[in-house]
Amino acid sequence: MARAKRLEFTKPVQRDIIKRATGDDGRIRCEGCRCVVKPGGFHIDHIIADGLRRDKSKPLTAADGQLLCSGFPESCHGKKTTKHDVPAIAEAKRREDRAIGVRGPEKRPIQSRGFPETVKPAKPPVRTAPGPSEIGRRFGVRK
Ligand SMILES: [Zn+2]
């Protein structure tokens, strides 16, 4: 089954969403956190992530989208994409795989012989500073 083309919001729909998010003061507000966003500082987000849409024959409407602040990691769009949509799409794929019997590779024991056990080298004998008797012996000092 070929994946349907990703649906994007048409320009009129984007305009509707931006109009909806624009307050009486003329400022555009994020529909997630209500912060004021600059033109270009937002993303028209698919409320239902595009990868999860079942029926791709119907065109997207303003009700399918929301205007979210974007462009920084803690933005509403950044958070939704990384913390919600990506895991949700992955989970939906796993569920679909289970339903139709797609399996991962067989779990087999490791084929290679693995790493050799490390043998720690014997510690060299501790050398201490020569004491007076040692110095005397070396330089032939007689007692
Ligand atoms: Zn926001």
Coordinates of N, CA and C and ligand atoms in Angstrom, one line a residue:
M1 N 0.8 -1.2 0.0 CA 0.0 0.0 0.0 C 0.9 1.2 0.0
A2 N 0.7 2.1 -1.0 CA 1.5 3.3 -1.1 C 0.9 4.3 -0.1
R3 N 1.8 5.0 0.5 CA 1.4 6.1 1.5 C 0.8 7.2 0.7
A4 N -0.3 7.7 1.2 CA -0.9 8.9 0.5 C -0.1 10.1 0.7
K5 N -0.1 11.0 -0.2 CA 0.7 12.2 -0.1 C 0.2 13.0 1.2
R6 N 1.2 13.6 1.8 CA 0.9 14.4 3.0 C 0.1 15.6 2.6
L7 N -1.0 15.7 3.4 CA -1.9 16.8 3.1 C -1.4 18.1 3.7
E8 N -1.4 19.2 3.0 CA -1.0 20.5 3.6 C -2.2 21.4 3.6
F9 N -2.2 22.4 4.4 CA -3.3 23.3 4.5 C -3.2 24.3 3.2
T10 N -4.3 24.4 2.6 CA -4.3 25.4 1.5 C -4.2 26.8 2.0
K11 N -3.8 27.7 1.1 CA -3.6 29.1 1.6 C -4.9 29.7 2.2
P12 N -6.1 29.5 1.5 CA -7.3 30.0 2.2 C -7.5 29.4 3.6
V13 N -7.2 28.2 3.8 CA -7.4 27.6 5.1 C -6.4 28.2 6.1
Q14 N -5.1 28.3 5.6 CA -4.1 29.0 6.5 C -4.6 30.4 6.9
R15 N -5.1 31.1 5.9 CA -5.6 32.5 6.2 C -6.7 32.4 7.3
D16 N -7.6 31.4 7.2 CA -8.7 31.3 8.1 C -8.2 31.0 9.5
I17 N -7.2 30.1 9.6 CA -6.6 29.8 10.9 C -5.9 31.0 11.5
I18 N -5.2 31.7 10.7 CA -4.5 32.9 11.2 C -5.5 34.0 11.6
K19 N -6.5 34.1 10.9 CA -7.6 35.1 11.2 C -8.2 34.7 12.6
R20 N -8.4 33.4 12.8 CA -9.0 32.9 14.0 C -8.1 33.2 15.2
A21 N -6.8 33.1 14.9 CA -5.8 33.3 16.0 C -5.5 34.8 16.3
T22 N -6.0 35.6 15.4 CA -5.7 37.0 15.5 C -6.8 37.7 16.5
G23 N -6.3 38.4 17.5 CA -7.2 39.0 18.4 C -7.7 40.3 17.9
D24 N -8.6 40.9 18.7 CA -9.1 42.2 18.4 C -8.1 43.3 18.3
D25 N -7.0 43.1 19.0 CA -5.9 44.0 18.9 C -5.0 43.9 17.7
G26 N -5.4 42.9 16.8 CA -4.6 42.7 15.6 C -3.4 41.8 15.8
R27 N -3.2 41.3 17.0 CA -2.0 40.5 17.2 C -2.3 39.0 17.1
I28 N -1.4 38.3 16.5 CA -1.6 36.9 16.3 C -1.2 36.2 17.6
R29 N -2.0 35.3 18.1 CA -1.7 34.6 19.3 C -1.6 33.1 19.1
C30 N -0.6 32.5 19.7 CA -0.5 31.0 19.7 C -1.8 30.4 20.2
E31 N -2.4 29.4 19.5 CA -3.6 28.8 20.0 C -3.3 27.7 21.1
G32 N -2.0 27.5 21.4 CA -1.7 26.6 22.5 C -1.5 27.4 23.8
C33 N -0.5 28.3 23.8 CA -0.2 29.0 25.0 C -0.6 30.4 25.1
R34 N -1.2 30.9 24.0 CA -1.8 32.3 23.9 C -0.7 33.4 23.9
C35 N 0.5 33.0 23.7 CA 1.6 34.0 23.6 C 1.4 34.7 22.2
V36 N 1.9 36.0 22.2 CA 1.8 36.7 20.9 C 3.0 36.2 20.0
V37 N 2.6 35.9 18.8 CA 3.7 35.4 17.9 C 3.9 36.5 16.8
K38 N 5.1 36.5 16.3 CA 5.4 37.4 15.2 C 5.0 36.7 13.9
P39 N 4.8 37.4 12.8 CA 4.5 36.8 11.5 C 5.7 35.9 11.2
G40 N 5.5 34.6 10.9 CA 6.5 33.7 10.6 C 7.0 32.9 11.9
G41 N 6.6 33.4 13.0 CA 7.0 32.7 14.3 C 6.0 31.7 14.7
F42 N 5.3 31.2 13.8 CA 4.3 30.1 14.2 C 4.3 29.1 13.1
H43 N 3.5 28.0 13.4 CA 3.4 26.9 12.5 C 1.9 26.5 12.5
I44 N 1.4 26.3 11.3 CA 0.0 25.7 11.3 C 0.1 24.2 11.5
D45 N -0.3 23.8 12.6 CA -0.1 22.4 13.0 C -1.4 21.6 12.7
H46 N -1.1 20.4 12.3 CA -2.2 19.4 12.1 C -2.6 19.0 13.5
I47 N -3.9 19.2 13.9 CA -4.3 18.8 15.2 C -4.2 17.3 15.3
I48 N -4.6 16.6 14.3 CA -4.3 15.1 14.3 C -3.1 15.0 13.4
A49 N -2.0 14.5 13.9 CA -0.8 14.5 13.1 C -1.1 13.8 11.8
D50 N -0.5 14.4 10.8 CA -0.7 13.9 9.4 C -0.5 12.4 9.2
G51 N 0.5 11.9 9.9 CA 0.8 10.5 9.8 C -0.3 9.6 10.3
L52 N -1.2 10.2 11.2 CA -2.2 9.4 11.8 C -3.6 9.5 11.1
R53 N -3.6 10.4 10.1 CA -4.9 10.6 9.4 C -5.2 9.3 8.6
R54 N -6.5 8.9 8.8 CA -6.9 7.7 8.0 C -7.5 8.1 6.7
D55 N -8.4 9.1 6.7 CA -9.0 9.5 5.5 C -8.3 10.7 4.9
K56 N -7.5 10.4 3.8 CA -6.8 11.5 3.2 C -7.5 12.0 2.0
S57 N -8.7 11.6 1.8 CA -9.4 12.1 0.6 C -10.1 13.4 0.9
K58 N -10.4 13.6 2.1 CA -11.1 14.9 2.4 C -10.1 16.0 2.6
P59 N -10.3 17.2 2.0 CA -9.4 18.3 2.2 C -9.4 18.8 3.6
L60 N -8.2 19.3 4.0 CA -8.1 19.9 5.4 C -8.9 21.2 5.5
T61 N -9.5 21.4 6.6 CA -10.2 22.6 6.9 C -9.5 23.3 8.0
A62 N -10.0 24.5 8.3 CA -9.4 25.3 9.5 C -9.6 24.5 10.8
A63 N -10.6 23.7 10.9 CA -10.8 22.9 12.1 C -9.8 21.8 12.3
D64 N -9.1 21.5 11.2 CA -8.0 20.4 11.3 C -6.7 21.0 11.8
G65 N -6.6 22.3 11.8 CA -5.3 22.9 12.1 C -5.4 23.9 13.3
Q66 N -4.3 24.1 13.9 CA -4.2 25.1 14.9 C -2.9 25.9 14.8
L67 N -2.9 27.1 15.1 CA -1.7 28.0 15.0 C -0.9 27.8 16.3
L68 N 0.3 27.4 16.2 CA 1.2 27.2 17.3 C 2.4 28.0 17.2
C69 N 2.9 28.5 18.3 CA 4.2 29.2 18.2 C 5.3 28.2 17.9
S70 N 6.3 28.6 17.2 CA 7.3 27.6 16.8 C 8.6 28.4 16.6
G71 N 9.7 27.6 16.4 CA 11.0 28.2 16.1 C 11.9 28.2 17.3
F72 N 11.5 27.6 18.5 CA 12.4 27.4 19.6 C 11.9 26.1 20.3
P73 N 12.9 25.5 21.0 CA 12.6 24.1 21.5 C 11.4 24.0 22.4
E74 N 11.2 25.0 23.2 CA 10.0 24.9 24.1 C 8.8 25.5 23.6
S75 N 8.8 25.7 22.3 CA 7.5 26.3 21.6 C 6.5 25.2 21.6
C76 N 5.2 25.6 21.5 CA 4.1 24.7 21.5 C 4.3 23.7 20.3
H77 N 4.7 24.2 19.2 CA 4.8 23.2 18.0 C 6.0 22.3 18.3
G78 N 7.1 22.8 18.8 CA 8.3 22.0 19.1 C 7.9 20.9 20.0
K79 N 7.2 21.3 21.1 CA 6.9 20.3 22.1 C 5.9 19.3 21.6
K80 N 4.9 19.7 20.8 CA 3.9 18.8 20.3 C 4.5 17.8 19.4
T81 N 5.4 18.3 18.5 CA 6.0 17.4 17.5 C 6.8 16.3 18.2
T82 N 7.7 16.8 19.1 CA 8.6 15.8 19.7 C 8.0 14.9 20.8
K83 N 7.1 15.5 21.6 CA 6.6 14.8 22.7 C 5.3 14.1 22.5
H84 N 4.6 14.5 21.4 CA 3.3 13.9 21.2 C 3.2 13.2 19.8
D85 N 3.4 13.9 18.8 CA 3.1 13.3 17.5 C 4.1 12.2 17.1
V86 N 5.4 12.4 17.4 CA 6.3 11.4 16.9 C 6.1 10.1 17.7
P87 N 6.0 10.1 19.0 CA 5.7 8.8 19.7 C 4.3 8.2 19.3
A88 N 3.3 9.1 19.1 CA 2.0 8.6 18.7 C 2.0 7.9 17.3
I89 N 2.8 8.5 16.4 CA 2.9 7.9 15.1 C 3.6 6.5 15.2
A90 N 4.7 6.5 16.0 CA 5.5 5.3 16.1 C 4.6 4.2 16.7
E91 N 3.8 4.6 17.7 CA 2.9 3.6 18.4 C 1.8 3.1 17.4
A92 N 1.3 4.0 16.6 CA 0.3 3.6 15.7 C 0.9 2.6 14.6
K93 N 2.1 2.8 14.2 CA 2.8 1.9 13.3 C 3.0 0.5 13.9
R94 N 3.4 0.5 15.2 CA 3.6 -0.7 15.9 C 2.3 -1.5 16.0
R95 N 1.2 -0.8 16.3 CA -0.1 -1.4 16.5 C -0.5 -2.0 15.2
E96 N -0.3 -1.2 14.1 CA -0.7 -1.7 12.8 C 0.1 -2.9 12.4
D97 N 1.4 -2.9 12.7 CA 2.3 -4.0 12.4 C 1.8 -5.3 13.1
R98 N 1.5 -5.1 14.4 CA 1.0 -6.3 15.1 C -0.3 -6.9 14.5
A99 N -1.2 -6.0 14.1 CA -2.5 -6.4 13.5 C -2.3 -7.2 12.2
I100 N -1.3 -6.8 11.4 CA -1.1 -7.5 10.1 C 0.0 -8.5 10.2
G101 N 0.7 -8.6 11.3 CA 1.7 -9.7 11.5 C 3.1 -9.3 11.0
V102 N 3.4 -8.1 11.0 CA 4.8 -7.7 10.7 C 5.6 -7.9 11.9
R103 N 6.7 -8.6 11.7 CA 7.6 -8.9 12.9 C 9.0 -8.4 12.6
G104 N 9.7 -8.1 13.7 CA 11.1 -7.8 13.6 C 11.9 -9.0 13.3
P105 N 13.2 -8.8 13.2 CA 14.1 -10.0 12.9 C 14.0 -10.9 14.1
E106 N 14.2 -12.3 13.8 CA 14.2 -13.3 14.8 C 15.3 -12.9 15.9
K107 N 14.9 -13.2 17.1 CA 15.9 -13.0 18.2 C 16.8 -14.3 18.2
R108 N 18.1 -14.1 17.9 CA 19.0 -15.2 17.9 C 20.2 -14.9 18.8
P109 N 20.8 -16.0 19.3 CA 22.0 -15.7 20.2 C 23.1 -15.0 19.3
I110 N 23.9 -14.3 20.0 CA 25.0 -13.6 19.3 C 25.9 -14.5 18.6
Q111 N 26.2 -14.2 17.3 CA 26.9 -15.1 16.5 C 28.5 -15.0 16.7
S112 N 29.0 -13.9 17.0 CA 30.4 -13.7 17.2 C 30.8 -14.3 18.5
R113 N 32.1 -14.5 18.7 CA 32.5 -15.1 19.9 C 32.6 -14.1 21.0
G114 N 32.3 -12.9 20.7 CA 32.3 -11.9 21.8 C 33.7 -11.4 22.1
F115 N 33.8 -10.6 23.1 CA 35.0 -10.0 23.5 C 35.8 -10.9 24.4
P116 N 37.1 -11.0 24.3 CA 37.9 -11.8 25.2 C 37.9 -11.2 26.6
E117 N 38.0 -12.1 27.6 CA 38.0 -11.6 28.9 C 39.3 -10.8 29.2
T118 N 39.1 -9.7 29.8 CA 40.3 -8.9 30.0 C 41.1 -9.4 31.2
V119 N 42.4 -9.5 30.9 CA 43.3 -10.0 32.0 C 44.1 -8.7 32.5
K120 N 43.9 -8.4 33.7 CA 44.6 -7.3 34.3 C 46.1 -7.6 34.4
P121 N 47.0 -6.7 33.9 CA 48.4 -7.0 34.1 C 48.8 -6.9 35.6
A122 N 49.7 -7.8 35.9 CA 50.2 -7.8 37.3 C 50.8 -6.5 37.7
K123 N 50.5 -6.1 38.9 CA 51.0 -4.8 39.3 C 52.5 -4.9 39.5
P124 N 53.2 -3.9 39.0 CA 54.7 -3.9 39.3 C 54.9 -3.7 40.8
P125 N 56.1 -4.2 41.3 CA 56.3 -4.1 42.7 C 56.5 -2.6 43.1
V126 N 56.0 -2.3 44.2 CA 56.0 -0.9 44.7 C 57.4 -0.5 45.0
R127 N 57.9 0.6 44.3 CA 59.2 1.0 44.6 C 59.2 2.1 45.6
T128 N 60.0 1.9 46.6 CA 60.1 3.0 47.6 C 61.4 3.7 47.5
A129 N 61.4 4.9 48.0 CA 62.6 5.7 47.9 C 63.7 4.9 48.7
P130 N 64.9 4.9 48.1 CA 66.0 4.2 48.8 C 66.3 4.8 50.2
G131 N 66.4 4.0 51.2 CA 66.7 4.5 52.5 C 68.2 4.7 52.7
P132 N 68.6 5.2 53.8 CA 70.0 5.5 54.1 C 70.9 4.3 53.8
S133 N 70.5 3.0 54.2 CA 71.3 1.9 54.0 C 71.5 1.6 52.6
E134 N 70.5 1.8 51.8 CA 70.6 1.5 50.3 C 71.6 2.5 49.7
I135 N 71.5 3.8 50.1 CA 72.5 4.8 49.5 C 73.9 4.4 49.9
G136 N 74.0 4.0 51.1 CA 75.4 3.6 51.6 C 75.9 2.4 50.8
R137 N 75.1 1.5 50.5 CA 75.5 0.3 49.8 C 75.9 0.7 48.4
R138 N 75.1 1.6 47.8 CA 75.4 2.0 46.4 C 76.8 2.7 46.3
F139 N 77.0 3.6 47.2 CA 78.2 4.4 47.1 C 79.4 3.9 47.9
G140 N 79.2 2.6 48.3 CA 80.4 2.0 49.0 C 80.7 2.6 50.3
V141 N 79.8 3.2 50.9 CA 80.1 3.8 52.3 C 80.1 2.6 53.3
R142 N 81.1 2.5 54.0 CA 81.2 1.4 54.9 C 80.9 1.9 56.3
K143 N 80.2 1.0 57.0 CA 79.8 1.4 58.3 C 81.0 1.1 59.3
Ligands
ZN1 ZN 2.6 28.5 22.1

